[in-house]
mmCIF file of C-alpha atoms in Angstrom:
data_model
loop_
_atom_site.group_PDB
_atom_site.id
_atom_site.type_symbol
_atom_site.label_atom_id
_atom_site.label_comp_id
_atom_site.label_asym_id
_atom_site.label_seq_id
_atom_site.Cartn_x
_atom_site.Cartn_y
_atom_site.Cartn_z
ATOM 1 C CA LYS A 54 0.000 0.000 0.000
ATOM 2 C CA ALA A 55 1.382 3.416 -0.869
ATOM 3 C CA GLY A 56 2.097 5.745 2.014
ATOM 4 C CA VAL A 57 0.999 9.311 2.556
ATOM 5 C CA THR A 58 2.166 11.537 -0.267
ATOM 6 C CA GLN A 59 2.641 15.275 -0.126
ATOM 7 C CA THR A 60 3.222 17.710 -2.941
ATOM 8 C CA PRO A 61 5.232 19.698 -3.566
ATOM 9 C CA ARG A 62 8.184 18.537 -1.469
ATOM 10 C CA TYR A 63 9.920 21.920 -1.545
ATOM 11 C CA LEU A 64 8.608 25.412 -2.066
ATOM 12 C CA ILE A 65 10.097 28.901 -2.029
ATOM 13 C CA LYS A 66 7.782 31.889 -1.773
ATOM 14 C CA THR A 67 8.091 35.559 -0.906
ATOM 15 C CA ARG A 68 6.306 37.475 1.821
ATOM 16 C CA GLY A 69 2.728 38.331 1.002
ATOM 17 C CA GLN A 70 2.210 35.475 -1.427
ATOM 18 C CA GLN A 71 -0.089 32.553 -0.796
ATOM 19 C CA VAL A 72 0.607 28.841 -1.038
ATOM 20 C CA THR A 73 -1.403 25.625 -1.339
ATOM 21 C CA LEU A 74 -0.037 22.292 -0.139
ATOM 22 C CA SER A 75 -1.541 18.946 -1.042
ATOM 23 C CA CYS A 76 -1.792 15.659 0.828
ATOM 24 C CA SER A 77 -2.987 12.267 -0.408
ATOM 25 C CA PRO A 78 -3.701 9.859 2.463
ATOM 26 C CA ILE A 79 -3.098 6.146 2.545
ATOM 27 C CA SER A 80 -5.803 4.352 0.577
ATOM 28 C CA GLY A 81 -8.818 3.758 2.808
ATOM 29 C CA HIS A 82 -7.806 6.372 5.367
ATOM 30 C CA ARG A 83 -10.485 9.006 5.881
ATOM 31 C CA SER A 84 -8.893 11.214 8.518
ATOM 32 C CA VAL A 85 -6.170 13.727 7.662
ATOM 33 C CA SER A 86 -4.260 15.978 10.052
ATOM 34 C CA TRP A 87 -1.769 18.739 9.362
ATOM 35 C CA TYR A 88 1.177 19.835 11.503
ATOM 36 C CA GLN A 89 3.764 22.583 11.311
ATOM 37 C CA GLN A 90 7.312 21.731 12.400
ATOM 38 C CA THR A 91 9.864 24.439 13.191
ATOM 39 C CA PRO A 92 13.129 24.301 15.175
ATOM 40 C CA GLY A 93 11.798 26.739 17.751
ATOM 41 C CA GLN A 94 8.242 25.528 18.285
ATOM 42 C CA GLY A 95 8.571 21.858 17.413
ATOM 43 C CA LEU A 96 5.530 20.042 16.053
ATOM 44 C CA GLN A 97 2.322 22.010 16.296
ATOM 45 C CA PHE A 98 -1.123 20.824 15.295
ATOM 46 C CA LEU A 99 -2.857 22.827 12.581
ATOM 47 C CA PHE A 100 -6.115 21.029 11.814
ATOM 48 C CA GLU A 101 -7.816 17.671 11.392
ATOM 49 C CA TYR A 102 -10.337 16.644 8.761
ATOM 50 C CA PHE A 103 -12.649 13.664 8.602
ATOM 51 C CA SER A 104 -15.303 13.052 5.952
ATOM 52 C CA GLU A 105 -14.743 16.529 4.510
ATOM 53 C CA THR A 106 -15.422 18.186 7.896
ATOM 54 C CA GLN A 107 -12.919 19.974 10.098
ATOM 55 C CA ARG A 108 -12.973 18.229 13.488
ATOM 56 C CA ASN A 109 -10.256 20.104 15.301
ATOM 57 C CA LYS A 110 -8.254 23.256 14.755
ATOM 58 C CA GLY A 111 -5.012 24.336 16.367
ATOM 59 C CA ASN A 112 -4.048 27.771 17.565
ATOM 60 C CA PHE A 113 -3.062 29.340 14.252
ATOM 61 C CA PRO A 114 -4.281 32.566 12.639
ATOM 62 C CA GLY A 115 -7.022 32.580 10.035
ATOM 63 C CA ARG A 116 -4.418 32.847 7.273
ATOM 64 C CA PHE A 117 -4.077 29.094 7.658
ATOM 65 C CA SER A 118 -6.979 27.147 6.205
ATOM 66 C CA GLY A 119 -7.627 23.721 4.838
ATOM 67 C CA ARG A 120 -10.170 21.457 3.275
ATOM 68 C CA GLN A 121 -10.777 17.817 2.499
ATOM 69 C CA PHE A 122 -12.272 16.389 -0.650
ATOM 70 C CA SER A 123 -14.653 13.473 -1.084
ATOM 71 C CA ASN A 124 -11.733 11.179 -1.968
ATOM 72 C CA SER A 125 -10.112 12.107 1.396
ATOM 73 C CA ARG A 126 -7.327 14.100 -0.237
ATOM 74 C CA SER A 127 -6.629 17.297 1.633
ATOM 75 C CA GLU A 128 -5.171 20.691 0.908
ATOM 76 C CA MET A 129 -3.988 23.419 3.184
ATOM 77 C CA ASN A 130 -3.610 27.030 2.200
ATOM 78 C CA VAL A 131 -1.599 29.809 3.755
ATOM 79 C CA SER A 132 -2.360 33.332 2.613
ATOM 80 C CA THR A 133 -0.290 36.485 3.048
ATOM 81 C CA LEU A 134 2.848 34.537 3.860
ATOM 82 C CA GLU A 135 5.170 35.764 6.612
ATOM 83 C CA LEU A 136 8.820 34.916 7.201
ATOM 84 C CA GLY A 137 7.791 32.948 10.282
ATOM 85 C CA ASP A 138 5.714 30.583 8.154
ATOM 86 C CA SER A 139 8.931 28.957 6.942
ATOM 87 C CA ALA A 140 8.635 25.406 8.210
ATOM 88 C CA LEU A 141 8.175 21.755 7.394
ATOM 89 C CA TYR A 142 4.470 21.051 6.940
ATOM 90 C CA LEU A 143 3.544 17.481 7.702
ATOM 91 C CA CYS A 144 0.383 15.653 6.798
ATOM 92 C CA ALA A 145 -0.746 12.493 8.575
ATOM 93 C CA SER A 146 -3.585 10.111 7.808
ATOM 94 C CA SER A 147 -5.480 7.522 9.819
ATOM 95 C CA LEU A 148 -8.394 5.202 9.207
ATOM 96 C CA GLN A 149 -10.576 7.111 11.636
ATOM 97 C CA PRO A 150 -9.991 9.990 14.039
ATOM 98 C CA GLN A 151 -8.177 8.951 17.209
ATOM 99 C CA GLU A 152 -6.513 6.046 15.433
ATOM 100 C CA THR A 153 -2.795 5.724 14.726
ATOM 101 C CA GLN A 154 -1.508 8.427 12.399
ATOM 102 C CA TYR A 155 0.935 7.780 9.557
ATOM 103 C CA PHE A 156 2.956 10.698 8.296
ATOM 104 C CA GLY A 157 4.003 11.852 4.862
ATOM 105 C CA PRO A 158 7.503 13.160 4.039
ATOM 106 C CA GLY A 159 6.411 16.773 4.424
ATOM 107 C CA THR A 160 6.558 19.930 2.356
ATOM 108 C CA ARG A 161 9.417 22.250 3.209
ATOM 109 C CA LEU A 162 8.331 25.857 2.758
ATOM 110 C CA LEU A 163 10.800 28.712 2.710
ATOM 111 C CA VAL A 164 9.448 32.255 2.803
ATOM 112 C CA LEU A 165 11.869 34.977 1.699
ATOM 113 C CA ALA B 300 -4.952 20.168 28.544
ATOM 114 C CA GLN B 301 -2.470 17.494 27.686
ATOM 115 C CA SER B 302 1.256 18.045 27.495
ATOM 116 C CA VAL B 303 4.358 15.975 26.834
ATOM 117 C CA THR B 304 7.799 16.581 28.294
ATOM 118 C CA GLN B 305 10.872 14.990 26.798
ATOM 119 C CA LEU B 306 13.452 15.565 29.450
ATOM 120 C CA ASP B 307 16.539 15.424 27.238
ATOM 121 C CA SER B 308 16.922 17.478 24.074
ATOM 122 C CA GLN B 309 20.101 15.635 23.052
ATOM 123 C CA VAL B 310 21.440 12.213 23.988
ATOM 124 C CA PRO B 311 24.887 11.113 22.760
ATOM 125 C CA VAL B 312 25.687 7.415 23.195
ATOM 126 C CA PHE B 313 28.372 5.043 21.967
ATOM 127 C CA GLU B 314 27.482 2.331 19.485
ATOM 128 C CA GLU B 315 26.326 -0.924 21.132
ATOM 129 C CA ALA B 316 25.618 0.866 24.423
ATOM 130 C CA PRO B 317 22.109 0.949 25.931
ATOM 131 C CA VAL B 318 19.971 4.081 25.736
ATOM 132 C CA GLU B 319 16.861 5.454 27.417
ATOM 133 C CA LEU B 320 14.916 8.426 26.048
ATOM 134 C CA ARG B 321 12.603 9.841 28.677
ATOM 135 C CA CYS B 322 9.029 10.980 28.162
ATOM 136 C CA ASN B 323 6.513 12.206 30.719
ATOM 137 C CA TYR B 324 2.989 13.301 29.981
ATOM 138 C CA SER B 325 0.186 15.051 31.767
ATOM 139 C CA SER B 326 -3.436 14.197 31.193
ATOM 140 C CA SER B 327 -6.481 13.804 33.373
ATOM 141 C CA VAL B 328 -7.989 11.016 31.296
ATOM 142 C CA SER B 329 -6.931 7.753 29.698
ATOM 143 C CA VAL B 330 -4.316 8.239 27.023
ATOM 144 C CA TYR B 331 -2.841 6.684 23.937
ATOM 145 C CA LEU B 332 0.950 7.047 23.713
ATOM 146 C CA PHE B 333 3.284 6.988 20.738
ATOM 147 C CA TRP B 334 6.936 7.221 19.832
ATOM 148 C CA TYR B 335 7.809 8.502 16.373
ATOM 149 C CA VAL B 336 11.268 8.711 14.774
ATOM 150 C CA GLN B 337 12.395 11.300 12.251
ATOM 151 C CA TYR B 338 15.477 10.778 10.123
ATOM 152 C CA PRO B 339 17.105 13.828 8.488
ATOM 153 C CA ASN B 340 14.969 15.463 5.799
ATOM 154 C CA GLN B 341 12.171 12.962 6.264
ATOM 155 C CA GLY B 342 8.725 12.815 7.820
ATOM 156 C CA LEU B 343 7.854 11.000 11.026
ATOM 157 C CA GLN B 344 7.748 7.220 11.185
ATOM 158 C CA LEU B 345 5.762 5.388 13.840
ATOM 159 C CA LEU B 346 8.123 3.454 16.090
ATOM 160 C CA LEU B 347 5.689 1.990 18.619
ATOM 161 C CA LYS B 348 2.444 2.735 20.393
ATOM 162 C CA TYR B 349 0.520 1.988 23.553
ATOM 163 C CA LEU B 350 -3.247 1.864 23.195
ATOM 164 C CA SER B 351 -4.271 -0.636 25.876
ATOM 165 C CA GLY B 352 -3.315 -4.022 27.277
ATOM 166 C CA SER B 353 0.288 -4.904 28.035
ATOM 167 C CA THR B 354 2.197 -1.913 29.356
ATOM 168 C CA LEU B 355 5.392 -3.025 27.597
ATOM 169 C CA VAL B 356 5.373 -2.463 23.843
ATOM 170 C CA GLU B 357 8.080 -3.335 21.367
ATOM 171 C CA SER B 358 9.123 -2.245 17.892
ATOM 172 C CA ILE B 359 10.555 -4.444 15.157
ATOM 173 C CA ASN B 360 14.004 -2.840 15.396
ATOM 174 C CA GLY B 361 14.711 -3.547 19.046
ATOM 175 C CA PHE B 362 13.202 -0.522 20.792
ATOM 176 C CA GLU B 363 10.731 -0.939 23.621
ATOM 177 C CA ALA B 364 8.704 1.413 25.803
ATOM 178 C CA GLU B 365 6.847 0.879 29.044
ATOM 179 C CA PHE B 366 3.679 2.720 29.985
ATOM 180 C CA ASN B 367 3.808 3.641 33.665
ATOM 181 C CA LYS B 368 0.523 5.175 34.713
ATOM 182 C CA SER B 369 1.552 6.043 38.269
ATOM 183 C CA GLN B 370 4.606 7.946 37.052
ATOM 184 C CA THR B 371 2.858 9.213 33.890
ATOM 185 C CA SER B 372 5.826 8.091 31.846
ATOM 186 C CA PHE B 373 6.467 6.294 28.576
ATOM 187 C CA HIS B 374 10.257 5.989 28.350
ATOM 188 C CA LEU B 375 11.862 4.514 25.238
ATOM 189 C CA ARG B 376 14.730 2.045 25.623
ATOM 190 C CA LYS B 377 17.083 0.008 23.470
ATOM 191 C CA PRO B 378 19.677 -2.370 24.962
ATOM 192 C CA SER B 379 22.239 -1.868 22.160
ATOM 193 C CA VAL B 380 22.126 1.014 19.673
ATOM 194 C CA HIS B 381 23.452 1.132 16.123
ATOM 195 C CA ILE B 382 24.772 4.018 14.077
ATOM 196 C CA SER B 383 21.583 3.818 12.019
ATOM 197 C CA ASP B 384 19.525 4.732 15.119
ATOM 198 C CA THR B 385 20.850 8.286 14.907
ATOM 199 C CA ALA B 386 17.707 10.394 14.494
ATOM 200 C CA GLU B 387 15.247 12.592 16.354
ATOM 201 C CA TYR B 388 12.665 10.849 18.492
ATOM 202 C CA PHE B 389 9.285 12.303 19.399
ATOM 203 C CA CYS B 390 6.930 11.190 22.127
ATOM 204 C CA ALA B 391 3.236 11.987 21.573
ATOM 205 C CA VAL B 392 -0.045 11.619 23.456
ATOM 206 C CA CYS B 393 -3.705 11.834 22.596
ATOM 207 C CA SER B 394 -6.949 11.044 24.376
ATOM 208 C CA GLY B 395 -10.652 11.448 23.920
ATOM 209 C CA ASN B 396 -11.365 13.865 21.129
ATOM 210 C CA THR B 397 -8.079 15.757 21.344
ATOM 211 C CA PRO B 398 -5.462 15.941 18.612
ATOM 212 C CA LEU B 399 -2.017 14.409 18.959
ATOM 213 C CA VAL B 400 0.300 16.456 21.184
ATOM 214 C CA PHE B 401 4.043 16.060 20.664
ATOM 215 C CA GLY B 402 7.035 16.607 22.880
ATOM 216 C CA LYS B 403 9.912 18.812 21.720
ATOM 217 C CA GLY B 404 11.930 15.814 20.583
ATOM 218 C CA THR B 405 15.180 14.135 21.632
ATOM 219 C CA ARG B 406 18.087 14.047 19.234
ATOM 220 C CA LEU B 407 19.874 10.695 19.587
ATOM 221 C CA SER B 408 23.453 10.703 18.304
ATOM 222 C CA VAL B 409 25.177 7.325 18.141
ATOM 223 C CA ILE B 410 28.958 7.574 18.177
ATOM 224 C CA ALA B 411 31.143 4.918 16.542
#
């Protein structure tokens, strides 16, 4: 079974731009979560989706948004990028919420 | 609110020596506990998990962790480390309807 895939793997943007990251979960998995990883803050939860509905949201500003499609694929969007948004963005999928999460390789975003 | 404390940010150890990576959590309800490993420039890989049942859980590559409810700990151990175990290790906890909460990570460096 293929693992979680994330595209693109690397991205360079400038301040003020917006970005969309994509995540394809493991086949059959219906829950997708997103995390931001930075050296200073570690791994921080962004949001969780299940059956196209957001179940949980972390403590991030409204510039961070996401959605899930009927095939369980998910996207997250960050608008008006700031330098501090530079991070590794990780997506994880699970069969159901509260079940074991399996992570993708991440998208490394650099904001200049 | 749940939290996870990984008491050591860096642990250097000689090859073939034993190692223990410490993890303590705080939660007022029953928890699920996880250890994930992250190799350089990669996403997180599930190492082992405690959901219920036996308090001692093992991974396929020789790591084990013991859930200790009275001490609210879930320390990770390996009796003999290899160079290939060099990585960052994250302890995580979730319960009820809450998202996964991660510790800050412990960087394990195995020295030849």
